Tab-separated table of C-alpha atoms in Angstrom:
chain	number	residue	atom	x	y	z
A	26	UNK	CA	95.242	22.161	31.768
A	27	UNK	CA	91.818	23.178	32.569
A	28	UNK	CA	90.402	19.937	32.760
A	29	UNK	CA	93.172	18.304	34.772
A	30	UNK	CA	91.699	17.550	37.904
A	31	UNK	CA	89.535	14.408	38.348
A	32	UNK	CA	85.886	14.669	37.179
A	33	UNK	CA	82.993	13.039	37.786
A	34	UNK	CA	79.962	10.909	35.730
A	35	UNK	CA	77.710	10.550	38.198
A	36	UNK	CA	75.816	7.191	38.585
A	37	UNK	CA	73.433	6.225	36.104
A	38	UNK	CA	73.748	10.050	34.407
A	39	UNK	CA	75.719	11.406	31.519
A	40	UNK	CA	78.382	14.248	31.016
A	41	UNK	CA	80.497	15.711	28.388
A	42	UNK	CA	83.203	17.942	27.950
A	43	UNK	CA	85.999	19.352	25.164
A	44	UNK	CA	89.517	17.937	24.862
A	45	UNK	CA	91.806	19.669	22.683
A	46	UNK	CA	93.549	17.256	19.845
A	47	UNK	CA	96.967	15.819	21.393
A	48	UNK	CA	95.280	15.880	24.889
A	49	UNK	CA	95.016	12.290	27.042
A	50	UNK	CA	91.075	11.370	28.152
A	51	UNK	CA	91.747	9.032	31.205
A	52	UNK	CA	88.438	7.456	31.684
A	53	UNK	CA	88.715	5.545	34.991
A	54	UNK	CA	86.462	2.742	36.724
A	55	UNK	CA	86.651	4.003	40.245
A	56	UNK	CA	84.520	0.987	41.528
A	57	UNK	CA	85.427	-1.681	39.120
A	58	UNK	CA	82.273	-2.851	37.397
A	59	UNK	CA	80.688	0.661	35.869
A	60	UNK	CA	80.287	0.208	31.982
A	61	UNK	CA	80.861	3.439	30.257
A	62	UNK	CA	79.358	4.221	27.151
A	63	UNK	CA	81.853	6.674	25.411
A	64	UNK	CA	81.274	8.694	22.481
A	65	UNK	CA	83.103	11.306	20.503
A	66	UNK	CA	82.317	14.097	18.435
A	67	UNK	CA	84.585	16.684	16.234
A	68	UNK	CA	84.483	19.595	17.685
A	69	UNK	CA	83.973	22.021	15.111
A	70	UNK	CA	81.660	19.798	13.233
A	71	UNK	CA	79.381	17.733	15.430
A	72	UNK	CA	78.222	16.052	12.556
A	73	UNK	CA	81.769	14.255	12.192
A	74	UNK	CA	81.649	11.423	14.898
A	75	UNK	CA	83.193	8.566	15.910
A	76	UNK	CA	81.845	5.787	14.630
A	77	UNK	CA	82.326	1.818	15.182
A	78	UNK	CA	80.987	0.463	12.082
A	79	UNK	CA	83.308	2.630	10.347
A	80	UNK	CA	85.972	2.012	12.471
A	81	UNK	CA	85.873	-1.762	12.300
A	82	UNK	CA	87.240	-2.349	8.518
A	83	UNK	CA	89.999	0.170	9.580
A	84	UNK	CA	90.992	-1.849	12.823
A	85	UNK	CA	90.456	-5.164	10.776
A	86	UNK	CA	89.072	-6.480	14.037
A	87	UNK	CA	85.777	-6.101	16.393
A	88	UNK	CA	87.478	-5.404	19.509
A	89	UNK	CA	89.641	-2.679	20.340
A	90	UNK	CA	93.259	-2.817	21.769
A	91	UNK	CA	96.292	-0.590	22.765
A	92	UNK	CA	97.408	1.090	19.872
A	93	UNK	CA	93.986	1.550	17.920
A	94	UNK	CA	92.529	4.318	16.646
A	95	UNK	CA	89.129	4.879	16.490
A	96	UNK	CA	87.794	6.611	13.426
A	97	UNK	CA	84.628	9.041	12.438
A	98	UNK	CA	82.147	8.462	9.879
A	99	UNK	CA	84.497	10.278	7.658
A	100	UNK	CA	87.353	7.410	8.537
A	101	UNK	CA	89.527	9.906	10.060
A	102	UNK	CA	91.055	8.991	13.287
A	103	UNK	CA	89.550	10.576	16.160
A	104	UNK	CA	91.224	8.632	19.633
A	105	UNK	CA	93.456	6.408	19.884
A	106	UNK	CA	93.980	4.119	22.820
A	107	UNK	CA	97.241	4.068	24.600
A	108	UNK	CA	97.425	2.982	27.920
A	109	UNK	CA	94.859	0.472	29.405
A	110	UNK	CA	94.879	-1.519	32.951
A	111	UNK	CA	91.255	-2.696	32.877
A	112	UNK	CA	91.975	-6.270	31.131
A	113	UNK	CA	91.202	-4.749	27.690
A	114	UNK	CA	87.681	-5.915	27.561
A	115	UNK	CA	85.216	-3.472	25.436
A	116	UNK	CA	82.552	-3.425	23.254
A	117	UNK	CA	81.862	-1.814	19.984
A	118	UNK	CA	78.906	-3.729	18.850
A	119	UNK	CA	75.551	-3.201	20.987
A	120	UNK	CA	73.710	0.265	20.950
A	121	UNK	CA	73.235	2.565	23.638
A	122	UNK	CA	70.535	1.455	26.252
A	123	UNK	CA	67.310	3.620	25.440
A	124	UNK	CA	63.735	3.510	26.921
A	125	UNK	CA	62.446	1.071	24.377
A	126	UNK	CA	65.088	-1.598	26.075
A	127	UNK	CA	64.296	-1.094	29.451
A	128	UNK	CA	60.521	-1.000	28.413
A	129	UNK	CA	61.254	-4.523	26.630
A	130	UNK	CA	62.837	-5.319	30.030
A	131	UNK	CA	59.667	-5.019	31.648
A	132	UNK	CA	60.249	-1.425	33.231
A	133	UNK	CA	57.079	0.711	33.667
A	134	UNK	CA	57.964	4.511	33.716
A	135	UNK	CA	60.793	6.457	33.797
A	136	UNK	CA	64.700	4.557	33.601
A	137	UNK	CA	67.540	6.168	33.107
A	138	UNK	CA	69.697	5.328	30.035
A	139	UNK	CA	72.147	5.677	27.655
A	140	UNK	CA	71.030	7.244	24.757
A	141	UNK	CA	69.127	10.146	26.991
A	142	UNK	CA	72.344	10.470	29.125
A	143	UNK	CA	74.277	11.137	25.713
A	144	UNK	CA	71.768	14.120	24.925
A	145	UNK	CA	71.534	15.176	28.338
A	146	UNK	CA	75.402	15.641	28.408
A	147	UNK	CA	75.561	17.554	25.721
A	148	UNK	CA	73.228	19.974	26.669
A	149	UNK	CA	74.908	20.778	29.680
A	150	UNK	CA	77.553	22.446	27.499
A	151	UNK	CA	75.105	23.751	25.064
A	152	UNK	CA	75.255	21.214	22.514
A	153	UNK	CA	73.556	18.810	20.988
A	154	UNK	CA	74.181	15.508	18.745
A	155	UNK	CA	73.143	15.224	15.305
A	156	UNK	CA	71.982	11.486	16.179
A	157	UNK	CA	72.809	8.952	18.615
A	158	UNK	CA	75.943	6.971	17.057
A	159	UNK	CA	76.737	3.594	17.919
A	160	UNK	CA	79.020	3.869	21.426
A	161	UNK	CA	81.784	2.800	22.258
A	162	UNK	CA	81.241	0.851	25.674
A	163	UNK	CA	84.279	1.061	28.258
A	164	UNK	CA	84.786	-1.738	30.146
A	165	UNK	CA	81.502	-3.546	28.977
A	166	UNK	CA	82.125	-7.501	28.303
A	167	UNK	CA	80.169	-9.047	25.753
A	168	UNK	CA	81.747	-11.829	24.530
A	169	UNK	CA	81.795	-13.336	20.998
A	170	UNK	CA	81.167	-17.068	20.430
A	171	UNK	CA	82.795	-18.830	17.571
A	172	UNK	CA	79.218	-19.431	16.228
A	173	UNK	CA	78.687	-15.617	16.763
A	174	UNK	CA	76.497	-15.762	19.653
A	175	UNK	CA	76.865	-12.997	22.651
A	176	UNK	CA	76.159	-12.782	25.984
A	177	UNK	CA	75.919	-9.915	28.449
A	178	UNK	CA	78.720	-10.727	31.013
A	179	UNK	CA	79.823	-8.648	34.497
A	180	UNK	CA	83.160	-6.602	33.321
A	181	UNK	CA	86.527	-7.918	33.916
A	182	UNK	CA	87.929	-4.758	35.027
A	183	UNK	CA	89.229	-3.675	38.734
A	184	UNK	CA	88.588	-0.755	41.238
A	185	UNK	CA	90.544	2.094	39.841
A	186	UNK	CA	91.652	0.619	36.427
A	187	UNK	CA	91.562	2.902	33.143
A	188	UNK	CA	91.641	3.412	29.559
A	189	UNK	CA	93.421	6.523	28.091
A	190	UNK	CA	92.475	7.787	25.157
A	191	UNK	CA	94.470	10.461	22.620
A	192	UNK	CA	92.286	12.919	21.219
A	193	UNK	CA	93.249	13.171	17.287
A	194	UNK	CA	91.490	16.037	16.655
A	195	UNK	CA	89.636	18.923	19.004
A	196	UNK	CA	86.669	16.881	20.151
A	197	UNK	CA	83.878	16.938	22.373
A	198	UNK	CA	84.072	13.717	24.295
A	199	UNK	CA	80.713	12.434	26.277
A	200	UNK	CA	80.372	10.044	28.752
A	201	UNK	CA	77.709	8.033	30.055
A	202	UNK	CA	77.849	5.597	33.456
A	203	UNK	CA	75.222	3.091	32.188
A	204	UNK	CA	72.421	2.591	34.496
A	205	UNK	CA	71.517	-1.134	33.305
A	206	UNK	CA	70.319	-2.493	36.259
A	207	UNK	CA	68.700	-5.597	35.195
A	208	UNK	CA	71.301	-7.241	33.436
A	209	UNK	CA	75.013	-7.887	35.310
A	210	UNK	CA	76.815	-5.803	32.415
A	211	UNK	CA	77.881	-3.565	35.338
A	212	UNK	CA	78.193	-6.323	37.679
A	213	UNK	CA	76.657	-9.463	39.276
A	214	UNK	CA	75.137	-7.006	41.984
A	215	UNK	CA	73.504	-4.901	39.137
A	216	UNK	CA	74.506	-1.497	41.223
A	217	UNK	CA	75.627	0.891	38.144
A	218	UNK	CA	78.401	3.359	40.180
A	219	UNK	CA	79.740	6.211	39.122
A	220	UNK	CA	83.364	6.844	37.312
A	221	UNK	CA	85.509	9.367	36.801
A	222	UNK	CA	87.679	10.853	33.987
A	223	UNK	CA	90.557	13.236	33.831
A	224	UNK	CA	91.497	15.547	30.131
A	225	UNK	CA	95.937	16.237	30.633
B	17	UNK	CA	50.769	-6.601	-6.467
B	18	UNK	CA	52.103	-3.649	-7.636
B	19	UNK	CA	55.958	-4.011	-7.348
B	20	UNK	CA	55.281	-8.219	-8.182
B	21	UNK	CA	57.539	-7.456	-11.320
B	22	UNK	CA	61.562	-8.462	-10.904
B	23	UNK	CA	63.124	-4.650	-10.760
B	24	UNK	CA	67.019	-4.189	-10.971
B	25	UNK	CA	69.528	-2.445	-8.501
B	26	UNK	CA	71.594	-1.188	-11.372
B	27	UNK	CA	75.098	-2.146	-11.065
B	28	UNK	CA	77.148	0.219	-8.761
B	29	UNK	CA	73.836	2.184	-7.837
B	30	UNK	CA	71.036	2.334	-5.521
B	31	UNK	CA	67.199	2.304	-5.455
B	32	UNK	CA	64.679	2.580	-2.987
B	33	UNK	CA	61.276	1.253	-3.043
B	34	UNK	CA	57.685	0.802	-0.814
B	35	UNK	CA	56.914	-2.182	0.685
B	36	UNK	CA	53.563	-2.455	3.141
B	37	UNK	CA	53.579	-4.336	6.282
B	38	UNK	CA	53.042	-8.416	5.617
B	39	UNK	CA	54.803	-7.755	2.154
B	40	UNK	CA	58.059	-10.100	1.355
B	41	UNK	CA	61.087	-8.473	-0.322
B	42	UNK	CA	62.790	-10.950	-2.396
B	43	UNK	CA	66.410	-9.865	-2.930
B	44	UNK	CA	68.107	-11.913	-5.912
B	45	UNK	CA	71.990	-12.092	-6.001
B	46	UNK	CA	71.496	-12.125	-9.837
B	47	UNK	CA	75.197	-12.762	-10.932
B	48	UNK	CA	76.276	-14.464	-7.255
B	49	UNK	CA	78.743	-13.093	-6.128
B	50	UNK	CA	77.266	-9.529	-5.847
B	51	UNK	CA	77.319	-7.445	-2.333
B	52	UNK	CA	73.426	-5.377	-1.956
B	53	UNK	CA	74.050	-2.956	0.904
B	54	UNK	CA	70.617	-3.059	2.398
B	55	UNK	CA	68.727	-0.151	4.799
B	56	UNK	CA	64.972	-0.216	6.050
B	57	UNK	CA	63.074	2.930	7.211
B	58	UNK	CA	59.912	3.262	9.041
B	59	UNK	CA	57.512	4.779	5.827
B	60	UNK	CA	55.189	6.569	8.353
B	61	UNK	CA	58.693	8.362	10.176
B	62	UNK	CA	61.810	8.137	8.439
B	63	UNK	CA	63.709	8.735	11.743
B	64	UNK	CA	62.891	5.442	12.638
B	65	UNK	CA	65.119	2.828	10.477
B	66	UNK	CA	66.744	-0.632	10.671
B	67	UNK	CA	69.848	-0.823	12.993
B	68	UNK	CA	72.475	-3.453	13.381
B	69	UNK	CA	73.712	-2.208	17.002
B	70	UNK	CA	70.243	-1.996	18.000
B	71	UNK	CA	69.342	-5.599	16.469
B	72	UNK	CA	72.531	-7.530	17.674
B	73	UNK	CA	71.339	-7.368	21.526
B	74	UNK	CA	67.922	-8.996	20.597
B	75	UNK	CA	69.175	-11.408	18.346
B	76	UNK	CA	71.711	-12.549	20.968
B	77	UNK	CA	74.173	-13.112	17.546
B	78	UNK	CA	76.091	-11.265	15.179
B	79	UNK	CA	75.453	-12.657	12.146
B	80	UNK	CA	72.099	-12.999	10.688
B	81	UNK	CA	69.715	-16.004	10.178
B	82	UNK	CA	66.615	-17.347	8.640
B	83	UNK	CA	63.928	-16.583	11.499
B	84	UNK	CA	65.731	-13.420	12.839
B	85	UNK	CA	63.483	-9.944	13.057
B	86	UNK	CA	66.150	-6.775	12.988
B	87	UNK	CA	64.978	-4.119	15.086
B	88	UNK	CA	64.859	-1.072	14.382
B	89	UNK	CA	66.376	2.107	16.369
B	90	UNK	CA	63.421	2.318	18.669
B	91	UNK	CA	63.791	-1.969	18.949
B	92	UNK	CA	60.540	-2.802	16.998
B	93	UNK	CA	60.772	-5.625	14.261
B	94	UNK	CA	61.049	-3.844	10.887
B	95	UNK	CA	62.193	-7.142	8.601
B	96	UNK	CA	62.482	-10.447	9.400
B	97	UNK	CA	64.005	-12.709	7.369
B	98	UNK	CA	61.874	-15.820	6.384
B	99	UNK	CA	63.907	-17.595	3.488
B	100	UNK	CA	67.839	-17.519	2.101
B	101	UNK	CA	69.269	-19.738	-0.252
B	102	UNK	CA	72.373	-17.693	-0.834
B	103	UNK	CA	74.371	-19.576	2.001
B	104	UNK	CA	73.347	-17.476	4.649
B	105	UNK	CA	76.312	-15.346	4.841
B	106	UNK	CA	75.481	-11.869	5.509
B	107	UNK	CA	76.988	-9.013	6.910
B	108	UNK	CA	76.091	-6.514	10.082
B	109	UNK	CA	79.190	-5.237	10.989
B	110	UNK	CA	80.737	-2.769	8.336
B	111	UNK	CA	79.572	0.815	7.583
B	112	UNK	CA	78.304	1.561	3.714
B	113	UNK	CA	81.384	2.676	1.492
B	114	UNK	CA	81.811	5.762	0.913
B	115	UNK	CA	84.289	8.687	-0.935
B	116	UNK	CA	86.285	8.841	2.233
B	117	UNK	CA	86.850	4.766	1.721
B	118	UNK	CA	87.689	5.076	-1.548
B	119	UNK	CA	90.249	8.200	-1.197
B	120	UNK	CA	92.222	5.971	1.166
B	121	UNK	CA	92.208	3.178	-1.215
B	122	UNK	CA	93.982	5.743	-3.439
B	123	UNK	CA	91.021	6.677	-5.406
B	124	UNK	CA	91.270	10.038	-6.969
B	125	UNK	CA	88.224	11.527	-8.440
B	126	UNK	CA	84.541	10.093	-8.312
B	127	UNK	CA	83.797	6.188	-7.408
B	128	UNK	CA	80.802	5.698	-6.965
B	129	UNK	CA	79.608	4.664	-3.134
B	130	UNK	CA	77.047	2.787	-1.355
B	131	UNK	CA	76.502	6.121	1.074
B	132	UNK	CA	75.614	8.412	-2.123
B	133	UNK	CA	73.837	5.205	-3.192
B	134	UNK	CA	71.784	5.522	-0.232
B	135	UNK	CA	70.774	9.413	-0.962
B	136	UNK	CA	70.412	8.371	-4.816
B	137	UNK	CA	68.029	5.597	-4.459
B	138	UNK	CA	65.671	7.983	-1.531
B	139	UNK	CA	66.145	11.200	-3.824
B	140	UNK	CA	64.286	8.815	-6.903
B	141	UNK	CA	61.569	8.389	-5.008
B	142	UNK	CA	61.414	12.345	-3.197
B	143	UNK	CA	62.787	11.160	0.291
B	144	UNK	CA	65.612	12.046	2.336
B	145	UNK	CA	67.232	9.841	4.962
B	146	UNK	CA	68.263	11.528	8.083
B	147	UNK	CA	71.233	9.487	8.558
B	148	UNK	CA	73.411	7.000	6.700
B	149	UNK	CA	72.299	3.888	9.282
B	150	UNK	CA	74.992	0.612	9.496
B	151	UNK	CA	73.202	-1.165	6.706
B	152	UNK	CA	72.496	-5.154	6.383
B	153	UNK	CA	75.286	-6.399	4.192
B	154	UNK	CA	73.053	-9.224	2.219
B	155	UNK	CA	75.587	-11.426	0.567
B	156	UNK	CA	78.738	-9.789	2.390
B	157	UNK	CA	81.191	-11.884	3.921
B	158	UNK	CA	83.105	-10.967	6.846
B	159	UNK	CA	84.507	-13.719	8.767
B	160	UNK	CA	85.184	-13.080	12.498
B	161	UNK	CA	87.657	-15.530	13.868
B	162	UNK	CA	88.026	-16.247	17.523
B	163	UNK	CA	90.341	-13.353	18.230
B	164	UNK	CA	88.012	-10.791	16.868
B	165	UNK	CA	90.109	-10.332	13.439
B	166	UNK	CA	88.167	-9.697	10.012
B	167	UNK	CA	88.559	-9.931	6.345
B	168	UNK	CA	87.060	-9.048	3.388
B	169	UNK	CA	86.162	-12.597	1.579
B	170	UNK	CA	84.608	-13.298	-1.556
B	171	UNK	CA	80.685	-13.901	-1.130
B	172	UNK	CA	80.003	-17.621	-0.868
B	173	UNK	CA	76.448	-17.246	-2.652
B	174	UNK	CA	75.307	-18.524	-6.409
B	175	UNK	CA	74.085	-16.913	-9.257
B	176	UNK	CA	70.030	-16.944	-8.649
B	177	UNK	CA	70.366	-17.381	-4.729
B	178	UNK	CA	68.177	-15.127	-2.982
B	179	UNK	CA	66.905	-13.792	0.430
B	180	UNK	CA	63.592	-13.257	1.728
B	181	UNK	CA	62.696	-10.242	3.862
B	182	UNK	CA	58.828	-10.061	5.782
B	183	UNK	CA	58.216	-6.254	6.646
B	184	UNK	CA	57.011	-6.129	9.952
B	185	UNK	CA	55.690	-2.464	9.310
B	186	UNK	CA	55.159	-0.575	5.774
B	187	UNK	CA	58.986	0.602	5.027
B	188	UNK	CA	60.887	2.190	2.820
B	189	UNK	CA	63.488	-0.173	1.497
B	190	UNK	CA	66.460	1.016	-0.018
B	191	UNK	CA	69.820	-1.286	-1.813
B	192	UNK	CA	72.639	-0.561	-3.034
B	193	UNK	CA	74.651	-2.595	-5.612
B	194	UNK	CA	78.146	-2.072	-3.751
B	195	UNK	CA	80.737	-0.723	-6.370
B	196	UNK	CA	83.551	-1.882	-4.355
B	197	UNK	CA	86.213	-3.365	-7.035
B	198	UNK	CA	89.313	-2.842	-5.415
B	199	UNK	CA	89.009	-5.196	-2.968
B	200	UNK	CA	87.409	-8.935	-3.633
B	201	UNK	CA	84.173	-8.526	-1.261
B	202	UNK	CA	82.079	-8.570	-4.454
B	203	UNK	CA	84.108	-11.890	-6.116
B	204	UNK	CA	87.810	-12.232	-6.676
B	205	UNK	CA	87.183	-10.818	-10.300
B	206	UNK	CA	86.174	-7.430	-8.258
B	207	UNK	CA	83.536	-6.732	-10.885
B	208	UNK	CA	80.541	-5.394	-9.449
B	209	UNK	CA	76.949	-6.482	-11.079
B	210	UNK	CA	73.666	-5.524	-10.730
B	211	UNK	CA	71.188	-7.257	-8.280
B	212	UNK	CA	67.601	-7.680	-8.786
B	213	UNK	CA	64.389	-7.850	-6.387
B	214	UNK	CA	60.977	-8.162	-6.176
B	215	UNK	CA	57.822	-7.097	-3.354
B	216	UNK	CA	54.762	-9.287	-2.891
C-alpha cells in the first residue's frame, strides 16, 4: 500500500511511479477538464510498453472502454480499464505534444510539453524511456467523424471524475498533465491544472 | 535516376532504399490486393521518422488522402501523397504485424512478419531502424464505423494501381509486402504476393 495516498500530477508536469501486477491505478480529473497523457512500461523490461497501434487490432475499436485491456508492443495485456466515471471519452490517436508542436503553434522559447514530461517523470525515479510511445490520452476529446475528420474538443469529464486501470504486469506508470494552453483540449478556458492519482 | 527501374518488394518480405528530396516514390499494387507496410526515415538522422500519431493532428483526419503531407516525430513533412489510383483506402491505425501477432493467431514456429521485414530491409542497405514506428499501411482496408469499431477487410485496390509519394527530405524508404495469410487483409484468397516500386 505504498502508494495508497493521493499523489499529485502537477499542472503542466509529469510524474512516474511503480505499480505491481494486480494493483489498481486510479487517475482523477480533479478539476474536471484536464487531459492526462498516460504511458505504461513493463517494469522488468522498459522496451516493452503500452502501445496504441498494437492495442487497436485486439480491441477492435479506436476508443477505449471499460473492460478493454490495452496491449504492449509485444501484444501482452498491460492495463485493463476497470471503472470510468468520466464520461468515457479518451483518446488513442494523438501523439504527445512536444516542443515542435508549440513552435508550429507560434510559441517562441520554452513551453512545457508532454514528451519532455514523460522523460522528466521517468528521470525522477531514475529511469529512461527507450522512446516516446503514442500515449493513452485520458479525458482527451478527439471526436472522429464518419468522414474520418477529427477535432480537438474540450473534455466531457467533470471535477473529481476518474478512470481506474488494473496493472496486468508489474509496471512503471507515467502521467503528464498536458500543458496545452493554446487549444481548448484542456477546457475552453485553456488553463491547464493539476490532476491526481492513487495506486492501491 | 539510380532507381528509375521497377524494383520488387518480394512476397512476404521487406526492402529499403534511398530517395532524395523532391523525388517521387511510386508504390505499385501489382497483383491488386497486396498490403504494403511503409516507413520513411530522415536519411541523415534515422531517429527522425514518419509518425502516424504525429501526422494525424496536422492532417485533421485519420485516413490519408492525395495532397496530405505525412509528418515525422519532429512534425516535419517527410512524404506527400501526390497521386493515388488505388481507390484511396490506406491505413494509419494498425501496428506492423510481428511474431506475437502470429503466435496469438495460432501459428507455431516462424511466420514472416512486417516488423522483422523492416529490420531485414534496412539491414540490406547497412542500416538499423531505431524502433518500429507505426507504419503507413498502403492499400490496407481498415474501415472505422461511427461507433469506433474497426474490421480487417480486403483491399479495394486493383492490379497495377499505385500511389505516388514525394519525398520532402532525403529519406530512407522501407516497404514490407505484408505476409498476413490468416486474415483477408491481403484479399479473400489470403495469398500474399509481391508488389513493386519506382523512385524517379
